[in-house]
GROMACS .gro file of C-alpha atoms in nm:
model
  251
    1UNK     CA    1   0.417  -4.101   1.494
    2UNK     CA    2   0.653  -3.890   1.332
    3UNK     CA    3   0.675  -3.573   1.492
    4UNK     CA    4   0.817  -3.249   1.301
    5UNK     CA    5   0.908  -2.972   1.550
    6UNK     CA    6   1.058  -2.645   1.468
    7UNK     CA    7   1.379  -2.552   1.647
    8UNK     CA    8   1.264  -2.171   1.753
    9UNK     CA    9   1.582  -2.151   2.007
   10UNK     CA   10   1.814  -2.180   1.728
   11UNK     CA   11   1.893  -1.925   1.497
   12UNK     CA   12   1.933  -2.142   1.182
   13UNK     CA   13   1.555  -2.213   1.090
   14UNK     CA   14   1.562  -2.650   1.091
   15UNK     CA   15   1.274  -2.890   1.108
   16UNK     CA   16   1.345  -3.145   1.434
   17UNK     CA   17   1.182  -3.495   1.257
   18UNK     CA   18   1.195  -3.827   1.544
   19UNK     CA   19   0.963  -4.106   1.619
   20UNK     CA   20   0.750  -3.972   1.928
   21UNK     CA   21   0.760  -4.319   2.050
   22UNK     CA   22   1.182  -4.393   2.061
   23UNK     CA   23   1.402  -4.212   2.360
   24UNK     CA   24   1.571  -3.954   2.122
   25UNK     CA   25   1.853  -3.923   2.360
   26UNK     CA   26   1.951  -4.261   2.250
   27UNK     CA   27   1.882  -4.171   1.851
   28UNK     CA   28   2.180  -4.155   1.604
   29UNK     CA   29   2.120  -3.784   1.404
   30UNK     CA   30   2.080  -3.729   1.076
   31UNK     CA   31   2.161  -3.398   0.936
   32UNK     CA   32   1.988  -3.356   0.564
   33UNK     CA   33   2.053  -3.072   0.316
   34UNK     CA   34   1.828  -2.961   0.095
   35UNK     CA   35   1.939  -2.864  -0.307
   36UNK     CA   36   1.960  -2.530  -0.464
   37UNK     CA   37   1.709  -2.253  -0.456
   38UNK     CA   38   1.534  -2.521  -0.278
   39UNK     CA   39   1.394  -2.537   0.105
   40UNK     CA   40   1.439  -2.749   0.419
   41UNK     CA   41   1.065  -2.838   0.363
   42UNK     CA   42   1.205  -3.021   0.041
   43UNK     CA   43   1.379  -3.289   0.252
   44UNK     CA   44   1.072  -3.420   0.466
   45UNK     CA   45   1.006  -3.733   0.226
   46UNK     CA   46   1.381  -3.770   0.268
   47UNK     CA   47   1.357  -3.738   0.622
   48UNK     CA   48   1.074  -3.918   0.717
   49UNK     CA   49   1.199  -4.237   0.565
   50UNK     CA   50   1.561  -4.198   0.766
   51UNK     CA   51   1.287  -4.152   1.084
   52UNK     CA   52   1.130  -4.469   1.009
   53UNK     CA   53   1.446  -4.653   1.083
   54UNK     CA   54   1.541  -4.540   1.419
   55UNK     CA   55   1.714  -4.171   1.343
   56UNK     CA   56   1.606  -3.842   1.447
   57UNK     CA   57   1.677  -3.641   1.139
   58UNK     CA   58   1.738  -3.239   1.147
   59UNK     CA   59   1.647  -3.047   0.815
   60UNK     CA   60   1.742  -2.675   0.780
   61UNK     CA   61   1.765  -2.413   0.567
   62UNK     CA   62   2.085  -2.315   0.415
   63UNK     CA   63   2.211  -1.988   0.356
   64UNK     CA   64   1.978  -1.759   0.179
   65UNK     CA   65   1.766  -2.043   0.142
   66UNK     CA   66   1.353  -2.082   0.234
   67UNK     CA   67   1.344  -1.904   0.533
   68UNK     CA   68   1.658  -1.746   0.482
   69UNK     CA   69   1.592  -1.606   0.149
   70UNK     CA   70   1.656  -1.252   0.074
   71UNK     CA   71   1.537  -1.214  -0.272
   72UNK     CA   72   1.338  -1.400  -0.495
   73UNK     CA   73   1.661  -1.550  -0.723
   74UNK     CA   74   1.994  -1.641  -0.559
   75UNK     CA   75   2.276  -1.483  -0.736
   76UNK     CA   76   2.515  -1.783  -0.903
   77UNK     CA   77   2.865  -1.641  -0.799
   78UNK     CA   78   2.747  -1.705  -0.404
   79UNK     CA   79   2.752  -2.060  -0.502
   80UNK     CA   80   3.040  -2.133  -0.309
   81UNK     CA   81   2.982  -1.919  -0.021
   82UNK     CA   82   2.695  -2.116   0.043
   83UNK     CA   83   2.829  -2.434   0.046
   84UNK     CA   84   3.105  -2.338   0.296
   85UNK     CA   85   2.882  -2.141   0.523
   86UNK     CA   86   2.645  -2.407   0.568
   87UNK     CA   87   2.955  -2.663   0.609
   88UNK     CA   88   3.049  -2.415   0.897
   89UNK     CA   89   2.702  -2.406   1.045
   90UNK     CA   90   2.685  -2.766   1.059
   91UNK     CA   91   2.878  -2.763   1.409
   92UNK     CA   92   2.646  -2.468   1.602
   93UNK     CA   93   2.360  -2.711   1.467
   94UNK     CA   94   2.454  -3.009   1.607
   95UNK     CA   95   2.649  -2.856   1.919
   96UNK     CA   96   2.260  -2.728   1.949
   97UNK     CA   97   2.115  -3.095   1.959
   98UNK     CA   98   2.327  -3.295   2.141
   99UNK     CA   99   2.295  -3.037   2.435
  100UNK     CA  100   1.962  -2.935   2.426
  101UNK     CA  101   1.818  -3.286   2.414
  102UNK     CA  102   2.079  -3.462   2.591
  103UNK     CA  103   2.186  -3.651   2.283
  104UNK     CA  104   2.481  -3.915   2.324
  105UNK     CA  105   2.491  -4.106   1.993
  106UNK     CA  106   2.677  -4.076   1.626
  107UNK     CA  107   2.587  -3.786   1.414
  108UNK     CA  108   2.562  -3.850   1.051
  109UNK     CA  109   2.488  -3.648   0.703
  110UNK     CA  110   2.293  -3.655   0.410
  111UNK     CA  111   2.159  -3.475   0.110
  112UNK     CA  112   2.145  -3.410  -0.241
  113UNK     CA  113   2.275  -3.168  -0.543
  114UNK     CA  114   2.426  -2.902  -0.348
  115UNK     CA  115   2.301  -3.076  -0.037
  116UNK     CA  116   2.550  -3.374  -0.165
  117UNK     CA  117   2.788  -3.133  -0.239
  118UNK     CA  118   2.721  -2.978   0.149
  119UNK     CA  119   2.751  -3.354   0.246
  120UNK     CA  120   3.061  -3.415   0.143
  121UNK     CA  121   3.192  -3.066   0.214
  122UNK     CA  122   3.127  -3.213   0.634
  123UNK     CA  123   3.270  -3.537   0.609
  124UNK     CA  124   3.583  -3.364   0.483
  125UNK     CA  125   3.591  -3.088   0.795
  126UNK     CA  126   3.466  -3.292   1.003
  127UNK     CA  127   3.579  -3.662   1.084
  128UNK     CA  128   3.438  -3.711   1.403
  129UNK     CA  129   3.115  -3.735   1.115
  130UNK     CA  130   3.007  -4.114   1.167
  131UNK     CA  131   2.870  -4.199   0.799
  132UNK     CA  132   2.727  -4.029   0.458
  133UNK     CA  133   2.541  -4.106   0.226
  134UNK     CA  134   2.594  -3.833  -0.130
  135UNK     CA  135   2.323  -3.792  -0.398
  136UNK     CA  136   2.468  -3.674  -0.718
  137UNK     CA  137   2.652  -3.432  -0.537
  138UNK     CA  138   3.061  -3.393  -0.560
  139UNK     CA  139   3.313  -3.547  -0.293
  140UNK     CA  140   3.645  -3.318  -0.488
  141UNK     CA  141   3.500  -3.027  -0.452
  142UNK     CA  142   3.814  -2.799  -0.610
  143UNK     CA  143   3.790  -3.062  -0.936
  144UNK     CA  144   3.421  -2.922  -0.926
  145UNK     CA  145   3.512  -2.556  -0.876
  146UNK     CA  146   3.761  -2.596  -1.200
  147UNK     CA  147   3.472  -2.721  -1.364
  148UNK     CA  148   3.259  -2.442  -1.270
  149UNK     CA  149   3.530  -2.225  -1.432
  150UNK     CA  150   3.600  -2.374  -1.691
  151UNK     CA  151   3.227  -2.378  -1.796
  152UNK     CA  152   3.178  -2.016  -1.741
  153UNK     CA  153   2.920  -2.047  -1.442
  154UNK     CA  154   3.168  -1.855  -1.265
  155UNK     CA  155   3.168  -1.454  -1.245
  156UNK     CA  156   3.541  -1.322  -1.388
  157UNK     CA  157   3.587  -1.115  -1.061
  158UNK     CA  158   3.567  -1.413  -0.864
  159UNK     CA  159   3.723  -1.648  -1.050
  160UNK     CA  160   4.120  -1.450  -0.983
  161UNK     CA  161   4.016  -1.503  -0.655
  162UNK     CA  162   3.955  -1.891  -0.670
  163UNK     CA  163   4.306  -1.909  -0.853
  164UNK     CA  164   4.499  -1.761  -0.565
  165UNK     CA  165   4.710  -1.991  -0.372
  166UNK     CA  166   4.528  -1.903   0.006
  167UNK     CA  167   4.194  -2.018  -0.172
  168UNK     CA  168   4.320  -2.354  -0.314
  169UNK     CA  169   4.443  -2.417   0.023
  170UNK     CA  170   4.168  -2.286   0.229
  171UNK     CA  171   3.924  -2.524   0.009
  172UNK     CA  172   4.162  -2.819   0.036
  173UNK     CA  173   4.001  -2.866   0.393
  174UNK     CA  174   3.639  -2.918   0.251
  175UNK     CA  175   3.768  -3.158  -0.028
  176UNK     CA  176   3.655  -3.522   0.034
  177UNK     CA  177   3.946  -3.650  -0.199
  178UNK     CA  178   4.200  -3.442   0.012
  179UNK     CA  179   4.076  -3.537   0.373
  180UNK     CA  180   3.991  -3.930   0.215
  181UNK     CA  181   4.259  -4.120   0.470
  182UNK     CA  182   3.964  -4.016   0.744
  183UNK     CA  183   3.737  -4.243   0.565
  184UNK     CA  184   3.874  -4.614   0.724
  185UNK     CA  185   3.552  -4.635   0.919
  186UNK     CA  186   3.326  -4.398   0.781
  187UNK     CA  187   3.047  -4.590   0.628
  188UNK     CA  188   2.975  -4.406   0.292
  189UNK     CA  189   2.648  -4.445   0.021
  190UNK     CA  190   2.646  -4.244  -0.306
  191UNK     CA  191   2.404  -4.224  -0.554
  192UNK     CA  192   2.412  -4.052  -0.926
  193UNK     CA  193   2.280  -4.079  -1.207
  194UNK     CA  194   2.491  -4.135  -1.581
  195UNK     CA  195   2.308  -3.859  -1.738
  196UNK     CA  196   2.334  -3.573  -1.484
  197UNK     CA  197   2.396  -3.269  -1.711
  198UNK     CA  198   2.413  -3.009  -1.407
  199UNK     CA  199   2.635  -3.166  -1.151
  200UNK     CA  200   2.865  -3.439  -1.358
  201UNK     CA  201   2.868  -3.830  -1.238
  202UNK     CA  202   3.245  -3.832  -1.306
  203UNK     CA  203   3.374  -3.676  -1.056
  204UNK     CA  204   3.136  -3.929  -0.792
  205UNK     CA  205   3.333  -4.231  -0.997
  206UNK     CA  206   3.688  -4.079  -1.020
  207UNK     CA  207   3.647  -4.087  -0.604
  208UNK     CA  208   3.566  -4.398  -0.561
  209UNK     CA  209   3.759  -4.536  -0.785
  210UNK     CA  210   4.070  -4.355  -0.660
  211UNK     CA  211   3.928  -4.502  -0.283
  212UNK     CA  212   3.944  -4.851  -0.435
  213UNK     CA  213   4.243  -4.821  -0.580
  214UNK     CA  214   4.421  -4.731  -0.212
  215UNK     CA  215   4.242  -4.956  -0.024
  216UNK     CA  216   3.996  -4.736   0.118
  217UNK     CA  217   3.615  -4.843  -0.038
  218UNK     CA  218   3.552  -5.136   0.227
  219UNK     CA  219   3.240  -4.918   0.375
  220UNK     CA  220   3.133  -4.770   0.047
  221UNK     CA  221   2.802  -4.838  -0.124
  222UNK     CA  222   2.672  -4.665  -0.464
  223UNK     CA  223   2.428  -4.718  -0.689
  224UNK     CA  224   2.441  -4.541  -1.042
  225UNK     CA  225   2.178  -4.490  -1.237
  226UNK     CA  226   2.115  -4.443  -1.642
  227UNK     CA  227   1.822  -4.194  -1.726
  228UNK     CA  228   1.766  -4.024  -1.386
  229UNK     CA  229   1.923  -3.697  -1.513
  230UNK     CA  230   1.972  -3.483  -1.199
  231UNK     CA  231   1.687  -3.589  -0.964
  232UNK     CA  232   1.650  -3.824  -0.706
  233UNK     CA  233   1.400  -4.075  -0.666
  234UNK     CA  234   1.220  -4.182  -0.426
  235UNK     CA  235   1.309  -4.566  -0.436
  236UNK     CA  236   1.616  -4.434  -0.359
  237UNK     CA  237   1.539  -4.212  -0.002
  238UNK     CA  238   1.451  -4.581   0.031
  239UNK     CA  239   1.791  -4.697   0.032
  240UNK     CA  240   1.984  -4.425   0.179
  241UNK     CA  241   1.747  -4.478   0.535
  242UNK     CA  242   1.857  -4.848   0.488
  243UNK     CA  243   2.176  -4.685   0.430
  244UNK     CA  244   2.167  -4.571   0.771
  245UNK     CA  245   2.012  -4.833   0.960
  246UNK     CA  246   2.329  -5.090   0.896
  247UNK     CA  247   2.562  -4.800   0.961
  248UNK     CA  248   2.462  -4.705   1.331
  249UNK     CA  249   2.366  -5.096   1.379
  250UNK     CA  250   2.527  -5.195   1.699
  251UNK     CA  251   2.661  -5.538   1.698
   0.00000   0.00000   0.00000
């Protein structure tokens, strides 16, 4: 039986999902992130599928989302701040879980849309994260920020800050393309649709092509659909669960 537990002692609202018949101290951990304006509850279907394959799944509310929401609307200009804060909170969440439940296994990450971007930033920031699944996200955060500016999706006052050398240097530590040489033995899975008008697929395609060109794609799986837009089909949740099953296999 799969159990959903609220982590009430943690200062970040999180759900923990696990199979009560398993020794969770031995289970791999996957942290799953939801999309923009959503909440941790929206990730439960994906989490269920991953738990079925022997993992413990942690689903947080990202800053200003879900139980952390401060108003009915979230200002788009806070997008970058939310991404970076969620990325930095990841270490706090995983440290709490590891200590609280004496867990000794690997830690992985996944998410879609905003959650997929957060997942790629986490993989860039923490080279000890074992594997990751990025669904309609973007592994090239700096290029994506430039795209947002070029399409007038960033407030003018923020554009000035973003274009400073200091900000660019800081953002590099969250950019998976810049940290691609840490990926040699870290399994990755990407899903994206060709007609995604929210997060363009070209960033993911460019990233995968770069890995292939530099001989870094041995552990990279990807699935591109033609017409799903910015919506992840249920069948892809099962693919993600299977990906983590293989990534955590001990042979």
